[in-house]
Amino acid sequence: MDEQRVRSWVDGYERAWRSPGTGALAELFTGDATYQQSPYREPVRGLPAIAAMWEAERTGPDEDFRMTSEPVALDGDTAVVRVEVTYGQPTRQQYRDLWIIRFAGDGRCRAFEEWPFWPEKSYRPD
């Protein structure tokens, strides 16, 4: 996996999020892929479950957001990408995220893990 292929995959992810339905997910994820929405959350397993989660999590394909991303590490079949997303104008929600993406030989994701962070939220234990 090289930086250009990672950037292309992330662009495809954003296009899929902005598109109606979940058909484009098969181009991004293997049939048995896992998708972990945060480090301590149980992963969603398999393309049908990922599609159901995807539809439940987004407002719809016309959702107003801006997304920027930058690959920060590549090692073999694994990439780490820093992502920043801002929803609405004016901003109603934003977060920064690290995506750990493990790719299959065909360039689709076989394991996806998010580490999301929100502004003004404490990340220290009580």
PDB file of C-alpha atoms in Angstrom:
ATOM      1  CA  MET A   1       0.000   0.000   0.000  1.00  0.00           C
ATOM      2  CA  ASP A   2       1.365   3.406  -0.906  1.00  0.00           C
ATOM      3  CA  GLU A   3       0.243   6.929   0.010  1.00  0.00           C
ATOM      4  CA  GLN A   4      -1.589   7.552  -3.283  1.00  0.00           C
ATOM      5  CA  ARG A   5      -3.642   4.348  -2.920  1.00  0.00           C
ATOM      6  CA  VAL A   6      -4.497   5.257   0.672  1.00  0.00           C
ATOM      7  CA  ARG A   7      -5.590   8.752  -0.392  1.00  0.00           C
ATOM      8  CA  SER A   8      -7.685   7.227  -3.175  1.00  0.00           C
ATOM      9  CA  TRP A   9      -9.368   4.840  -0.696  1.00  0.00           C
ATOM     10  CA  VAL A  10     -10.160   7.723   1.703  1.00  0.00           C
ATOM     11  CA  ASP A  11     -11.598   9.751  -1.204  1.00  0.00           C
ATOM     12  CA  GLY A  12     -13.777   6.748  -2.074  1.00  0.00           C
ATOM     13  CA  TYR A  13     -14.933   6.527   1.551  1.00  0.00           C
ATOM     14  CA  GLU A  14     -16.007  10.182   1.509  1.00  0.00           C
ATOM     15  CA  ARG A  15     -17.772   9.753  -1.859  1.00  0.00           C
ATOM     16  CA  ALA A  16     -19.609   6.709  -0.497  1.00  0.00           C
ATOM     17  CA  TRP A  17     -20.692   8.650   2.611  1.00  0.00           C
ATOM     18  CA  ARG A  18     -22.082  11.380   0.339  1.00  0.00           C
ATOM     19  CA  SER A  19     -23.876   8.877  -1.939  1.00  0.00           C
ATOM     20  CA  PRO A  20     -27.335   7.397  -1.430  1.00  0.00           C
ATOM     21  CA  GLY A  21     -27.449   3.791  -0.290  1.00  0.00           C
ATOM     22  CA  THR A  22     -24.573   1.538   0.647  1.00  0.00           C
ATOM     23  CA  GLY A  23     -23.710  -0.090  -2.690  1.00  0.00           C
ATOM     24  CA  ALA A  24     -20.331   1.635  -2.881  1.00  0.00           C
ATOM     25  CA  LEU A  25     -19.184  -0.052   0.339  1.00  0.00           C
ATOM     26  CA  ALA A  26     -18.414  -3.282  -1.526  1.00  0.00           C
ATOM     27  CA  GLU A  27     -15.744  -1.348  -3.438  1.00  0.00           C
ATOM     28  CA  LEU A  28     -14.179  -0.202  -0.148  1.00  0.00           C
ATOM     29  CA  PHE A  29     -14.532  -3.158   2.241  1.00  0.00           C
ATOM     30  CA  THR A  30     -14.078  -6.894   1.875  1.00  0.00           C
ATOM     31  CA  GLY A  31     -17.130  -9.067   2.559  1.00  0.00           C
ATOM     32  CA  ASP A  32     -15.740 -10.169   5.915  1.00  0.00           C
ATOM     33  CA  ALA A  33     -14.275  -6.791   6.960  1.00  0.00           C
ATOM     34  CA  THR A  34     -14.467  -5.477  10.504  1.00  0.00           C
ATOM     35  CA  TYR A  35     -15.283  -1.858  11.405  1.00  0.00           C
ATOM     36  CA  GLN A  36     -14.494  -0.694  14.928  1.00  0.00           C
ATOM     37  CA  GLN A  37     -15.978   2.741  15.700  1.00  0.00           C
ATOM     38  CA  SER A  38     -13.769   3.367  18.732  1.00  0.00           C
ATOM     39  CA  PRO A  39     -10.949   1.480  20.443  1.00  0.00           C
ATOM     40  CA  TYR A  40     -13.076  -0.168  23.144  1.00  0.00           C
ATOM     41  CA  ARG A  41     -16.177  -0.813  21.099  1.00  0.00           C
ATOM     42  CA  GLU A  42     -16.961  -4.245  19.717  1.00  0.00           C
ATOM     43  CA  PRO A  43     -16.244  -4.289  15.956  1.00  0.00           C
ATOM     44  CA  VAL A  44     -19.049  -4.525  13.433  1.00  0.00           C
ATOM     45  CA  ARG A  45     -18.356  -7.658  11.359  1.00  0.00           C
ATOM     46  CA  GLY A  46     -19.119  -8.266   7.698  1.00  0.00           C
ATOM     47  CA  LEU A  47     -20.264  -6.046   4.863  1.00  0.00           C
ATOM     48  CA  PRO A  48     -24.040  -6.323   5.585  1.00  0.00           C
ATOM     49  CA  ALA A  49     -23.488  -5.263   9.220  1.00  0.00           C
ATOM     50  CA  ILE A  50     -21.178  -2.419   8.158  1.00  0.00           C
ATOM     51  CA  ALA A  51     -23.831  -1.211   5.691  1.00  0.00           C
ATOM     52  CA  ALA A  52     -26.512  -1.235   8.413  1.00  0.00           C
ATOM     53  CA  MET A  53     -24.242   0.676  10.808  1.00  0.00           C
ATOM     54  CA  TRP A  54     -23.339   3.142   8.040  1.00  0.00           C
ATOM     55  CA  GLU A  55     -26.999   3.981   7.366  1.00  0.00           C
ATOM     56  CA  ALA A  56     -27.774   4.284  11.084  1.00  0.00           C
ATOM     57  CA  GLU A  57     -24.839   6.647  11.714  1.00  0.00           C
ATOM     58  CA  ARG A  58     -25.284   9.196   8.966  1.00  0.00           C
ATOM     59  CA  THR A  59     -28.025  11.752   8.515  1.00  0.00           C
ATOM     60  CA  GLY A  60     -28.156  11.006   4.785  1.00  0.00           C
ATOM     61  CA  PRO A  61     -26.157  11.503   1.606  1.00  0.00           C
ATOM     62  CA  ASP A  62     -26.910  15.242   1.594  1.00  0.00           C
ATOM     63  CA  GLU A  63     -25.380  15.723   5.054  1.00  0.00           C
ATOM     64  CA  ASP A  64     -23.485  19.036   5.261  1.00  0.00           C
ATOM     65  CA  PHE A  65     -19.871  18.369   6.254  1.00  0.00           C
ATOM     66  CA  ARG A  66     -16.302  19.138   5.331  1.00  0.00           C
ATOM     67  CA  MET A  67     -13.623  16.503   5.626  1.00  0.00           C
ATOM     68  CA  THR A  68      -9.850  16.743   5.401  1.00  0.00           C
ATOM     69  CA  SER A  69      -7.426  13.871   5.719  1.00  0.00           C
ATOM     70  CA  GLU A  70      -3.750  13.086   5.693  1.00  0.00           C
ATOM     71  CA  PRO A  71      -1.980   9.737   5.822  1.00  0.00           C
ATOM     72  CA  VAL A  72       0.502   9.866   8.691  1.00  0.00           C
ATOM     73  CA  ALA A  73       1.932   6.334   8.663  1.00  0.00           C
ATOM     74  CA  LEU A  74       2.188   3.444   6.219  1.00  0.00           C
ATOM     75  CA  ASP A  75       3.585   0.010   6.997  1.00  0.00           C
ATOM     76  CA  GLY A  76       2.965  -2.875   4.610  1.00  0.00           C
ATOM     77  CA  ASP A  77      -0.792  -3.374   4.346  1.00  0.00           C
ATOM     78  CA  THR A  78      -1.610  -0.899   7.166  1.00  0.00           C
ATOM     79  CA  ALA A  79      -2.181   2.860   7.044  1.00  0.00           C
ATOM     80  CA  VAL A  80      -2.906   5.431   9.728  1.00  0.00           C
ATOM     81  CA  VAL A  81      -4.825   8.475   8.501  1.00  0.00           C
ATOM     82  CA  ARG A  82      -5.587  11.674  10.433  1.00  0.00           C
ATOM     83  CA  VAL A  83      -9.089  12.883   9.567  1.00  0.00           C
ATOM     84  CA  GLU A  84     -10.890  16.073  10.572  1.00  0.00           C
ATOM     85  CA  VAL A  85     -14.630  16.426  10.014  1.00  0.00           C
ATOM     86  CA  THR A  86     -16.754  19.531  10.560  1.00  0.00           C
ATOM     87  CA  TYR A  87     -20.540  19.266  10.325  1.00  0.00           C
ATOM     88  CA  GLY A  88     -22.837  22.166   9.420  1.00  0.00           C
ATOM     89  CA  GLN A  89     -22.459  25.852   8.708  1.00  0.00           C
ATOM     90  CA  PRO A  90     -22.221  27.255  11.291  1.00  0.00           C
ATOM     91  CA  THR A  91     -20.344  24.355  12.836  1.00  0.00           C
ATOM     92  CA  ARG A  92     -22.575  22.206  15.045  1.00  0.00           C
ATOM     93  CA  GLN A  93     -20.137  19.327  15.528  1.00  0.00           C
ATOM     94  CA  GLN A  94     -16.538  18.562  14.740  1.00  0.00           C
ATOM     95  CA  TYR A  95     -13.982  15.966  15.581  1.00  0.00           C
ATOM     96  CA  ARG A  96     -10.535  14.701  14.760  1.00  0.00           C
ATOM     97  CA  ASP A  97     -10.033  11.044  14.169  1.00  0.00           C
ATOM     98  CA  LEU A  98      -7.268   8.569  13.547  1.00  0.00           C
ATOM     99  CA  TRP A  99      -8.175   5.749  11.202  1.00  0.00           C
ATOM    100  CA  ILE A 100      -6.165   2.548  11.284  1.00  0.00           C
ATOM    101  CA  ILE A 101      -6.879   0.783   8.000  1.00  0.00           C
ATOM    102  CA  ARG A 102      -5.659  -2.714   7.178  1.00  0.00           C
ATOM    103  CA  PHE A 103      -5.920  -3.520   3.488  1.00  0.00           C
ATOM    104  CA  ALA A 104      -6.476  -6.787   1.672  1.00  0.00           C
ATOM    105  CA  GLY A 105      -4.390  -7.614  -1.388  1.00  0.00           C
ATOM    106  CA  ASP A 106      -7.069  -6.182  -3.702  1.00  0.00           C
ATOM    107  CA  GLY A 107      -6.878  -2.713  -2.068  1.00  0.00           C
ATOM    108  CA  ARG A 108     -10.129  -2.989  -0.122  1.00  0.00           C
ATOM    109  CA  CYS A 109     -10.196  -2.607   3.641  1.00  0.00           C
ATOM    110  CA  ARG A 110     -10.304  -5.780   5.723  1.00  0.00           C
ATOM    111  CA  ALA A 111     -10.119  -4.067   9.150  1.00  0.00           C
ATOM    112  CA  PHE A 112     -11.025  -0.474  10.010  1.00  0.00           C
ATOM    113  CA  GLU A 113     -10.508   1.080  13.448  1.00  0.00           C
ATOM    114  CA  GLU A 114     -11.377   4.634  14.509  1.00  0.00           C
ATOM    115  CA  TRP A 115      -9.919   6.677  17.356  1.00  0.00           C
ATOM    116  CA  PRO A 116     -12.253   9.727  17.469  1.00  0.00           C
ATOM    117  CA  PHE A 117     -11.609  12.861  19.540  1.00  0.00           C
ATOM    118  CA  TRP A 118     -13.975  15.792  20.113  1.00  0.00           C
ATOM    119  CA  PRO A 119     -12.977  19.329  21.154  1.00  0.00           C
ATOM    120  CA  GLU A 120     -13.445  20.360  24.769  1.00  0.00           C
ATOM    121  CA  LYS A 121     -13.991  16.771  25.875  1.00  0.00           C
ATOM    122  CA  SER A 122     -11.862  15.487  28.711  1.00  0.00           C
ATOM    123  CA  TYR A 123      -9.804  12.420  27.920  1.00  0.00           C
ATOM    124  CA  ARG A 124      -8.441  12.049  31.449  1.00  0.00           C
ATOM    125  CA  PRO A 125      -9.814   9.390  33.753  1.00  0.00           C
ATOM    126  CA  ASP A 126     -11.974  10.726  36.589  1.00  0.00           C
TER     127      ASP A 126
END
